[in-house]
Coordinates of N, CA and C in Angstrom, one line a residue:
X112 N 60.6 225.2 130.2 CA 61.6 224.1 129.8 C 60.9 222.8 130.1
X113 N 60.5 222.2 129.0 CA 59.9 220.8 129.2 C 61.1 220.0 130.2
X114 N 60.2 218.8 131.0 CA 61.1 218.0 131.7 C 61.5 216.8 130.5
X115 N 62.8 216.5 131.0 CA 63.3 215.4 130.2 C 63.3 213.8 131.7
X116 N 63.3 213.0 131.6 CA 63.4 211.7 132.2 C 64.6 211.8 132.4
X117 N 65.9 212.0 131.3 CA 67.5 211.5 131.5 C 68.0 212.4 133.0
X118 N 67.1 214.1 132.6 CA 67.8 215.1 133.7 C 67.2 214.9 134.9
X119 N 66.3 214.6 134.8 CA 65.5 214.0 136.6 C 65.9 212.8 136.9
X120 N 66.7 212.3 136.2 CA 66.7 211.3 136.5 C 68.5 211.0 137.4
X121 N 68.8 212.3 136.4 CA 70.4 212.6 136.6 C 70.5 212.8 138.1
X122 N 69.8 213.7 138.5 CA 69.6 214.7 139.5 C 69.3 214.1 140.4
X123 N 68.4 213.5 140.4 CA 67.5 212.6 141.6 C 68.3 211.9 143.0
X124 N 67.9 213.4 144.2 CA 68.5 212.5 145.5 C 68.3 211.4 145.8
X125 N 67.0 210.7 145.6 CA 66.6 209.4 146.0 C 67.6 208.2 144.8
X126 N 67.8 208.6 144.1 CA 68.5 207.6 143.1 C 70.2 207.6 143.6
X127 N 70.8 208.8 144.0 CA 71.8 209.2 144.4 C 72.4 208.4 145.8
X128 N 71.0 208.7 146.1 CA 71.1 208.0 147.9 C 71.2 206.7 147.8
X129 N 70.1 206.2 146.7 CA 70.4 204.9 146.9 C 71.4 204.3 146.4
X130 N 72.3 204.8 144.9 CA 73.5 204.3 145.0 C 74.9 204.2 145.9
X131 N 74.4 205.1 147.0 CA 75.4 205.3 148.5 C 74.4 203.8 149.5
X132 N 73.4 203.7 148.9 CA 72.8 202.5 150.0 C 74.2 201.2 150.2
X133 N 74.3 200.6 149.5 CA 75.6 199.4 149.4 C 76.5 199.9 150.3
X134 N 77.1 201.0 150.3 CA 78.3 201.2 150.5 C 77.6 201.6 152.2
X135 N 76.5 202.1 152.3 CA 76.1 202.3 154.0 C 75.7 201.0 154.7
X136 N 75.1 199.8 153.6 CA 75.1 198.7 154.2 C 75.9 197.9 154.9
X137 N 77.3 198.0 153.9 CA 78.3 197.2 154.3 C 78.8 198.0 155.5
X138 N 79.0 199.4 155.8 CA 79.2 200.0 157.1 C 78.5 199.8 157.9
X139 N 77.1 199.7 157.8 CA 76.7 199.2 158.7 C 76.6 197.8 159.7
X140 N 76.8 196.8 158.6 CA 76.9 195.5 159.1 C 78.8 195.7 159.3
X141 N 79.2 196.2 159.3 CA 80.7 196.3 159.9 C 80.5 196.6 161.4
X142 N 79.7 197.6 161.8 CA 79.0 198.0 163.0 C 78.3 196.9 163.6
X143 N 77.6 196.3 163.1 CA 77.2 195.4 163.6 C 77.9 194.6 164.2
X144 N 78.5 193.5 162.7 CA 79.0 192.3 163.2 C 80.1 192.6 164.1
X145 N 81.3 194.0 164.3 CA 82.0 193.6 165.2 C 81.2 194.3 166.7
X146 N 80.0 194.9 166.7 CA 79.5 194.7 168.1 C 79.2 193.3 168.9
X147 N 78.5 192.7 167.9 CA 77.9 191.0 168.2 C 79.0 190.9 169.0
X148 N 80.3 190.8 167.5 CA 81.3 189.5 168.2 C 82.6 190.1 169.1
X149 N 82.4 191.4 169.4 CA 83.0 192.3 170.7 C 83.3 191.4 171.8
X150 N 82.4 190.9 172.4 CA 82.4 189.7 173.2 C 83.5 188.6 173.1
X151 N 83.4 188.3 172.0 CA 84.6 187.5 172.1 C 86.0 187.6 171.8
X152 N 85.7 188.8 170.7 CA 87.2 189.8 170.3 C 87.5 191.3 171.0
X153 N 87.6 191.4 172.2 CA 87.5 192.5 172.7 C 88.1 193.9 172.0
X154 N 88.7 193.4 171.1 CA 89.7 194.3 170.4 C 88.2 195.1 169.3
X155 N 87.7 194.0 168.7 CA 86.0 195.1 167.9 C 85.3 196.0 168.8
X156 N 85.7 196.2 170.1 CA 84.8 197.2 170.5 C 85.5 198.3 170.5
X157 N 86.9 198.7 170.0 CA 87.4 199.7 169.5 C 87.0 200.2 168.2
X158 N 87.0 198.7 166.9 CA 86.8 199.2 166.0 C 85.4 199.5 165.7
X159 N 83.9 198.6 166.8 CA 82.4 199.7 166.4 C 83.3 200.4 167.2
X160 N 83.3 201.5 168.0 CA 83.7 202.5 168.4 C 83.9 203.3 167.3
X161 N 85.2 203.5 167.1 CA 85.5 204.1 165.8 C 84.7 204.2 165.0
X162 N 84.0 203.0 163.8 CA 83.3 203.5 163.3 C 82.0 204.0 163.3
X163 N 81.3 203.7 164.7 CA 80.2 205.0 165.5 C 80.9 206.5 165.1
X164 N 82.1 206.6 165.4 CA 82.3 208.2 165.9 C 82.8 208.7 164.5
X165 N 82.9 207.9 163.0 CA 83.2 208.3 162.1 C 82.1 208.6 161.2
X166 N 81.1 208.0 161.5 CA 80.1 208.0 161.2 C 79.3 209.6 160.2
X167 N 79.1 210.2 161.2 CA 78.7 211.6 161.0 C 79.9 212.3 159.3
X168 N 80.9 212.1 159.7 CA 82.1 212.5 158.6 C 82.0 211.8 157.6
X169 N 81.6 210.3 157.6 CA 81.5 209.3 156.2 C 80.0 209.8 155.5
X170 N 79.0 210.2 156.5 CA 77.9 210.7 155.8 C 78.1 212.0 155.4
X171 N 79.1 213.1 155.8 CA 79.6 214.5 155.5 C 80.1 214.6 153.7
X172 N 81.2 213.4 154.2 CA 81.7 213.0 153.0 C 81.1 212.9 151.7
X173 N 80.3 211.7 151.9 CA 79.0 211.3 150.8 C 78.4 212.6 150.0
X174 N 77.6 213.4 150.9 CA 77.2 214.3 150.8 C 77.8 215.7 150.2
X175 N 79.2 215.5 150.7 CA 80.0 216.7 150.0 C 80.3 216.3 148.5
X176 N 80.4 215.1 148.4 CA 80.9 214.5 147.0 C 79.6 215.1 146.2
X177 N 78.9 214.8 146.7 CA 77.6 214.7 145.7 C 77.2 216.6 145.4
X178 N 77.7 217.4 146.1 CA 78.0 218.8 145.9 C 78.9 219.0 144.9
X179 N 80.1 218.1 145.3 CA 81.2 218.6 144.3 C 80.8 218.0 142.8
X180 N 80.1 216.6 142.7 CA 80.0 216.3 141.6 C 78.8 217.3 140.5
X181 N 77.8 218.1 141.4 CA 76.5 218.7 141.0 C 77.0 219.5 139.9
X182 N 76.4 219.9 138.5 CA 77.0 221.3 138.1 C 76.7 223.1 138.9
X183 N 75.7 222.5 139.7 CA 75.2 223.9 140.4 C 74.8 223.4 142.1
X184 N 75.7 224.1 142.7 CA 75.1 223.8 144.3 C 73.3 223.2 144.1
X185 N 73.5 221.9 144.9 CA 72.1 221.8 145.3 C 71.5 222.9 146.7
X186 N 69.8 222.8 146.5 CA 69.4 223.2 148.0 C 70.1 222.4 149.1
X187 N 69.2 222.6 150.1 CA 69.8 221.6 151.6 C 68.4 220.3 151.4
X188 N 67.1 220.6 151.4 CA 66.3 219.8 150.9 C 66.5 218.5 150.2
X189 N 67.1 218.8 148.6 CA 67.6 217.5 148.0 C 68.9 216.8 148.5
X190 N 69.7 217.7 149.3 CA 70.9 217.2 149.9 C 70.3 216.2 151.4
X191 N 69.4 216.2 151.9 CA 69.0 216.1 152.7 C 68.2 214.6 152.8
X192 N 67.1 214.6 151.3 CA 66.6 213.8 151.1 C 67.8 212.8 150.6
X193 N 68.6 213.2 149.9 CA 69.9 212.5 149.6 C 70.3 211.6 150.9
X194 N 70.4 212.4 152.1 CA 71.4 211.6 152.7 C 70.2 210.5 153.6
X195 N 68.8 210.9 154.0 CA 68.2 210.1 154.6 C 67.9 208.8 153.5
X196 N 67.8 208.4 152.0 CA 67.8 207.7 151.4 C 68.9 207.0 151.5
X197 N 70.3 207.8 150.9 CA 71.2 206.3 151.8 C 71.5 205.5 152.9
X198 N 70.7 206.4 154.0 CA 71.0 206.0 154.8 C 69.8 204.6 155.6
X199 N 68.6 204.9 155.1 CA 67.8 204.4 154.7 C 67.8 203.0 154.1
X200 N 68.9 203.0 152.9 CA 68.7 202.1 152.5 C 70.0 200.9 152.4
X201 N 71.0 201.9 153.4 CA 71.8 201.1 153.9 C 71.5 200.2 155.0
X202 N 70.3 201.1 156.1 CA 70.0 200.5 157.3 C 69.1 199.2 156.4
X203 N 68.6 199.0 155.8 CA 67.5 198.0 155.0 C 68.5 196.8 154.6
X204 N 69.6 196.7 153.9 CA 70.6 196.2 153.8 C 70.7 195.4 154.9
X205 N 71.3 196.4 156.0 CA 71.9 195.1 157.6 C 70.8 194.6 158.1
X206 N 69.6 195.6 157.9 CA 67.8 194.5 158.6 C 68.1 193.5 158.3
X207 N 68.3 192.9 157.2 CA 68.4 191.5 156.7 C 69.2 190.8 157.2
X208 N 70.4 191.3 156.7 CA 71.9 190.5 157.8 C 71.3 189.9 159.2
X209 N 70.5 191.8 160.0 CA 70.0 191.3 161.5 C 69.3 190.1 161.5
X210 N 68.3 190.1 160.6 CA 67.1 189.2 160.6 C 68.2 187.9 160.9
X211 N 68.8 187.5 159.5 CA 69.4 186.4 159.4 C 70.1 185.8 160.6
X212 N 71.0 186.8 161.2 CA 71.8 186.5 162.1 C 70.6 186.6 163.3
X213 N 70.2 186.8 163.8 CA 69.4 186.8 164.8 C 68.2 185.3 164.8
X214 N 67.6 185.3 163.6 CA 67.1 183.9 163.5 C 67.5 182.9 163.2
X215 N 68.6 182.8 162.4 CA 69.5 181.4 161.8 C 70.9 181.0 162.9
X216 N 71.3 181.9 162.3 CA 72.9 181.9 163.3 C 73.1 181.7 164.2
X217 N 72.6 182.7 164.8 CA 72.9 182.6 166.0 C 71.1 183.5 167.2
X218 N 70.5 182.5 167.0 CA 69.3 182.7 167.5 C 69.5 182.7 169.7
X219 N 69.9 182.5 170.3 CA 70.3 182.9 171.5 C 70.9 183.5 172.1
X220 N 71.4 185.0 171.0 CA 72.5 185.8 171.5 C 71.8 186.3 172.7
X221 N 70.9 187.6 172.3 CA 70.5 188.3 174.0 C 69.8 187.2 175.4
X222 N 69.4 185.6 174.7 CA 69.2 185.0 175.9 C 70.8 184.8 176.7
X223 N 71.6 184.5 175.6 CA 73.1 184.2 176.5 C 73.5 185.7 177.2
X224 N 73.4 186.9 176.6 CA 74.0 187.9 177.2 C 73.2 188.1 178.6
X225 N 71.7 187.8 178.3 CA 71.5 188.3 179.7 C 71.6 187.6 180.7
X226 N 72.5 185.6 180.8 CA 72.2 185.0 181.4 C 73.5 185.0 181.7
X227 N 74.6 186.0 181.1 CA 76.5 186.5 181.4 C 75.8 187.6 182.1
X228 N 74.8 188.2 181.5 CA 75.1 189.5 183.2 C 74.3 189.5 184.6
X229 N 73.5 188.0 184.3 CA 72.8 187.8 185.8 C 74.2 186.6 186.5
X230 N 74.9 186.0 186.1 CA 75.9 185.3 186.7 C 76.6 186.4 186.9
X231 N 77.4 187.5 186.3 CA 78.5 188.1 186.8 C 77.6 188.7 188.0
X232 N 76.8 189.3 187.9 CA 76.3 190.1 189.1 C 76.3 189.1 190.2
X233 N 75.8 187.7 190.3 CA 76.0 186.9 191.2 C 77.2 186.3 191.8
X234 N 78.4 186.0 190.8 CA 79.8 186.3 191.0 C 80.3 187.7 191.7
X235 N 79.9 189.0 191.5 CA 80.4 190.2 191.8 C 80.0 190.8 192.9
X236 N 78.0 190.7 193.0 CA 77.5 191.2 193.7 C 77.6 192.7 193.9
X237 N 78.2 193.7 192.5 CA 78.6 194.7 192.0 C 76.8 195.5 192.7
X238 N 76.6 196.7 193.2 CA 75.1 197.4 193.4 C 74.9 197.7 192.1
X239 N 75.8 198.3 191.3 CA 75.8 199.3 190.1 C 74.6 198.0 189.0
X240 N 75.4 197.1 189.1 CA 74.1 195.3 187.7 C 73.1 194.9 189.2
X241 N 73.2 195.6 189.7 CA 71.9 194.7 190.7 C 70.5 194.8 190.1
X242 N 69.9 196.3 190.0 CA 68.8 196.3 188.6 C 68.8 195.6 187.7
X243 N 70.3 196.0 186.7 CA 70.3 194.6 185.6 C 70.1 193.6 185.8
X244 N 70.9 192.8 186.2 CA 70.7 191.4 186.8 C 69.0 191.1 187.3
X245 N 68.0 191.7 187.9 CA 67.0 191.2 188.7 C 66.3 191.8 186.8
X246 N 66.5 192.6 186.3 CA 65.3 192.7 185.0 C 65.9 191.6 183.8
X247 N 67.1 191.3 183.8 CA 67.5 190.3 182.6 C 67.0 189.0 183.5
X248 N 67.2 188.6 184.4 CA 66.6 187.3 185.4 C 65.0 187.5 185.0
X249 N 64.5 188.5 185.3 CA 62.9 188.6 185.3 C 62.4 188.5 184.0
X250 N 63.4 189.1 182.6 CA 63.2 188.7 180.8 C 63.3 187.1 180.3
X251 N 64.4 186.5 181.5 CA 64.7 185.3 181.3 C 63.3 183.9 181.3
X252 N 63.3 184.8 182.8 CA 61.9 183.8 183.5 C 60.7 184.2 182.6
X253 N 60.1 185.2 182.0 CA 58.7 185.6 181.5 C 59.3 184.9 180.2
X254 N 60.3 184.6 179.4 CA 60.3 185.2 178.1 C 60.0 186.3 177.1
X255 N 60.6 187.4 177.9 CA 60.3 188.2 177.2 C 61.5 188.7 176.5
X256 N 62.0 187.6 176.1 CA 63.0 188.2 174.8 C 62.8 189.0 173.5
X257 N 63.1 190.0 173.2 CA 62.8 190.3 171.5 C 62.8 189.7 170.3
X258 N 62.1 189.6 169.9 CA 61.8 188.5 168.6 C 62.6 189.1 167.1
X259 N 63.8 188.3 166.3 CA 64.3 188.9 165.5 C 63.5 189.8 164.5
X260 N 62.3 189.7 164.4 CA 61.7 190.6 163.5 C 61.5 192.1 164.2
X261 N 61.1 191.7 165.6 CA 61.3 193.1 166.7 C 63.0 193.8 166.6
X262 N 63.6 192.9 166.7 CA 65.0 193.4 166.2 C 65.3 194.4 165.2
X263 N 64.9 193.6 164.4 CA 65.2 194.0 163.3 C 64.5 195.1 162.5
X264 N 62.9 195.2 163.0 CA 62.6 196.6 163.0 C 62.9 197.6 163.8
X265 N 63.4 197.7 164.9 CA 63.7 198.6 165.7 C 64.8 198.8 164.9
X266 N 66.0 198.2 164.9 CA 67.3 198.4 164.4 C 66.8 199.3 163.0
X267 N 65.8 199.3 162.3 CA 65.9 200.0 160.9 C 65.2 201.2 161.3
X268 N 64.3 201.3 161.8 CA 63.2 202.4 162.1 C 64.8 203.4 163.3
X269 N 65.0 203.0 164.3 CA 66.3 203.5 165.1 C 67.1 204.5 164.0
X270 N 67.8 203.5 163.3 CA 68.8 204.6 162.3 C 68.2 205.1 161.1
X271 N 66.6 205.2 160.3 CA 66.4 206.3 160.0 C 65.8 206.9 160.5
X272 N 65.5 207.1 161.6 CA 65.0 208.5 162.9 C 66.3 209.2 162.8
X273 N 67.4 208.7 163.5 CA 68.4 209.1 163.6 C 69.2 209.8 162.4
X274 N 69.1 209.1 161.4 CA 69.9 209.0 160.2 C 69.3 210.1 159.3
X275 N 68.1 210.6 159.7 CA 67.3 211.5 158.8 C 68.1 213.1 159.6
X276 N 67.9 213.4 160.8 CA 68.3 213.9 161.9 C 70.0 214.3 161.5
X277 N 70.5 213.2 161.2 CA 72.4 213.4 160.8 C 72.2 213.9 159.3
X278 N 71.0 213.4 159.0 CA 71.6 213.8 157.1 C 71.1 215.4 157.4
X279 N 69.9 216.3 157.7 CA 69.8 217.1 157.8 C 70.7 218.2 158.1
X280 N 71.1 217.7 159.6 CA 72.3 218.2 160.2 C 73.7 218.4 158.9
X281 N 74.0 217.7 158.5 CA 75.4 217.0 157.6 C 74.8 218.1 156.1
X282 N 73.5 217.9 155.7 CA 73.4 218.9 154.4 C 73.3 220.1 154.8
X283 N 72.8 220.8 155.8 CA 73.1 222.5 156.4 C 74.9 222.5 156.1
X284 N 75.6 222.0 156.7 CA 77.4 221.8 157.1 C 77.7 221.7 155.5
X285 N 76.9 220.9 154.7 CA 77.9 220.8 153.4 C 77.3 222.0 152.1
X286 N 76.3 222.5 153.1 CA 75.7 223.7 152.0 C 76.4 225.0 152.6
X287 N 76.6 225.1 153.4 CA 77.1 226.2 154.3 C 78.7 226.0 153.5
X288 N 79.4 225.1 153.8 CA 80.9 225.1 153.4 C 81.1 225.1 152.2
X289 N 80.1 224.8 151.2 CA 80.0 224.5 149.8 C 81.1 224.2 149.1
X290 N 81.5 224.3 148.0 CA 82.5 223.7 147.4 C 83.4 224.5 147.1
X291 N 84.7 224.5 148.1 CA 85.7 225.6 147.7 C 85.9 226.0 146.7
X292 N 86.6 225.0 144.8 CA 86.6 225.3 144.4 C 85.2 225.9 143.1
X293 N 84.4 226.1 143.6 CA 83.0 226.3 142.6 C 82.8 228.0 143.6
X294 N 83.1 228.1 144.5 CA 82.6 229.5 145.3 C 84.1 230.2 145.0
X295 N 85.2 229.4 145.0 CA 86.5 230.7 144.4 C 85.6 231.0 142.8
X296 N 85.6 230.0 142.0 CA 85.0 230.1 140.7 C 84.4 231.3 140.7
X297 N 83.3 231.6 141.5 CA 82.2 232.3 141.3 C 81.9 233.6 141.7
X298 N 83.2 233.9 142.9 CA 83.7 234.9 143.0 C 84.5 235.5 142.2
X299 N 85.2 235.6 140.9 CA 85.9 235.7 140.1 C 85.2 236.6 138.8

């Protein structure tokens, strides 16, 4: 059967994943921006919370869709490549936001955090931040702050290590459960 361009093209995890990229971006900079501003809204560290622990199920999700839409169960391989591509190209998405926010915006976030947790310790005298306090004091004095581009690559390289790891995980779970109504079908 010769190949056609329209059906590879239909098919294609990487094309699939990437049209789930936007919709992982904007989740992700959701995660983000209410970690940042947690700090001042204490109420956002419920909601990253939440959507850390929803995480795994929005990628389940994604991924079951893309079962249910297929005409023939995919492998776990293209399901897989599927989900490390959106997730991939979601994390690529908030890199930028990071970048931005980290060099434009607000360029002194982790100098200010670590200069709130060498005063509380000095206020508290807590044993538990006595380490913290003497390594964020000792980051302060060297300058050895991370540079938004260090940010911002760690932040992307981090969740697709991770994100490759959950998509794998998440396409075994959606190939294994497959699609109720296509396995009644096919029993029949």
């Amino acid at each position: 059967m010769p190949y056609d361009d329209n059906s590879i093209q239909q098919h294609s995890p990487f094309r699939h994943g990437a049209e789930n990229g936007p919709f992982f971006g904007i989740y992700f900079s959701a995660i983000f921006l209410s970690g940042v501003y947690s700090a001042a809204v204490p109420s956002l560290t419920l909601l990253t919370l939440f959507l850390l622990i929803c995480f795994p199920l929005v990628v389940y999700r994604k991924l079951r869709r893309a079962v249910i839409a297929h005409p023939e169960p995919p492998q776990i391989t293209p399901l897989w490549i599927h989900g490390i591509t959106m997730i991939a190209c979601g994390a690529l998405i908030t890199s930028l936001l990071i970048m931005i926010y980290f060099r434009w915006i607000n360029p002194d976030y982790f100098a200010d955090q670590l200069r709130f947790l060498v005063a509380t310790y000095e206020e508290t005298r807590q044993p538990a931040l006595e380490d913290s306090a003497r390594t964020a004091s000792m980051m302060l004095e060297n300058h050895a702050i991370p540079t938004p581009s260090v940010l911002t690559l760690g932040f992307w390289l981090f969740t697709v290590a991770s994100g490759s790891i959950l998509a794998g995980l998440m396409a075994v779970l959606v190939r294994l459960i497959g699609n109720p109504d296509k396995t009644a079908h096919n029993r029949t």
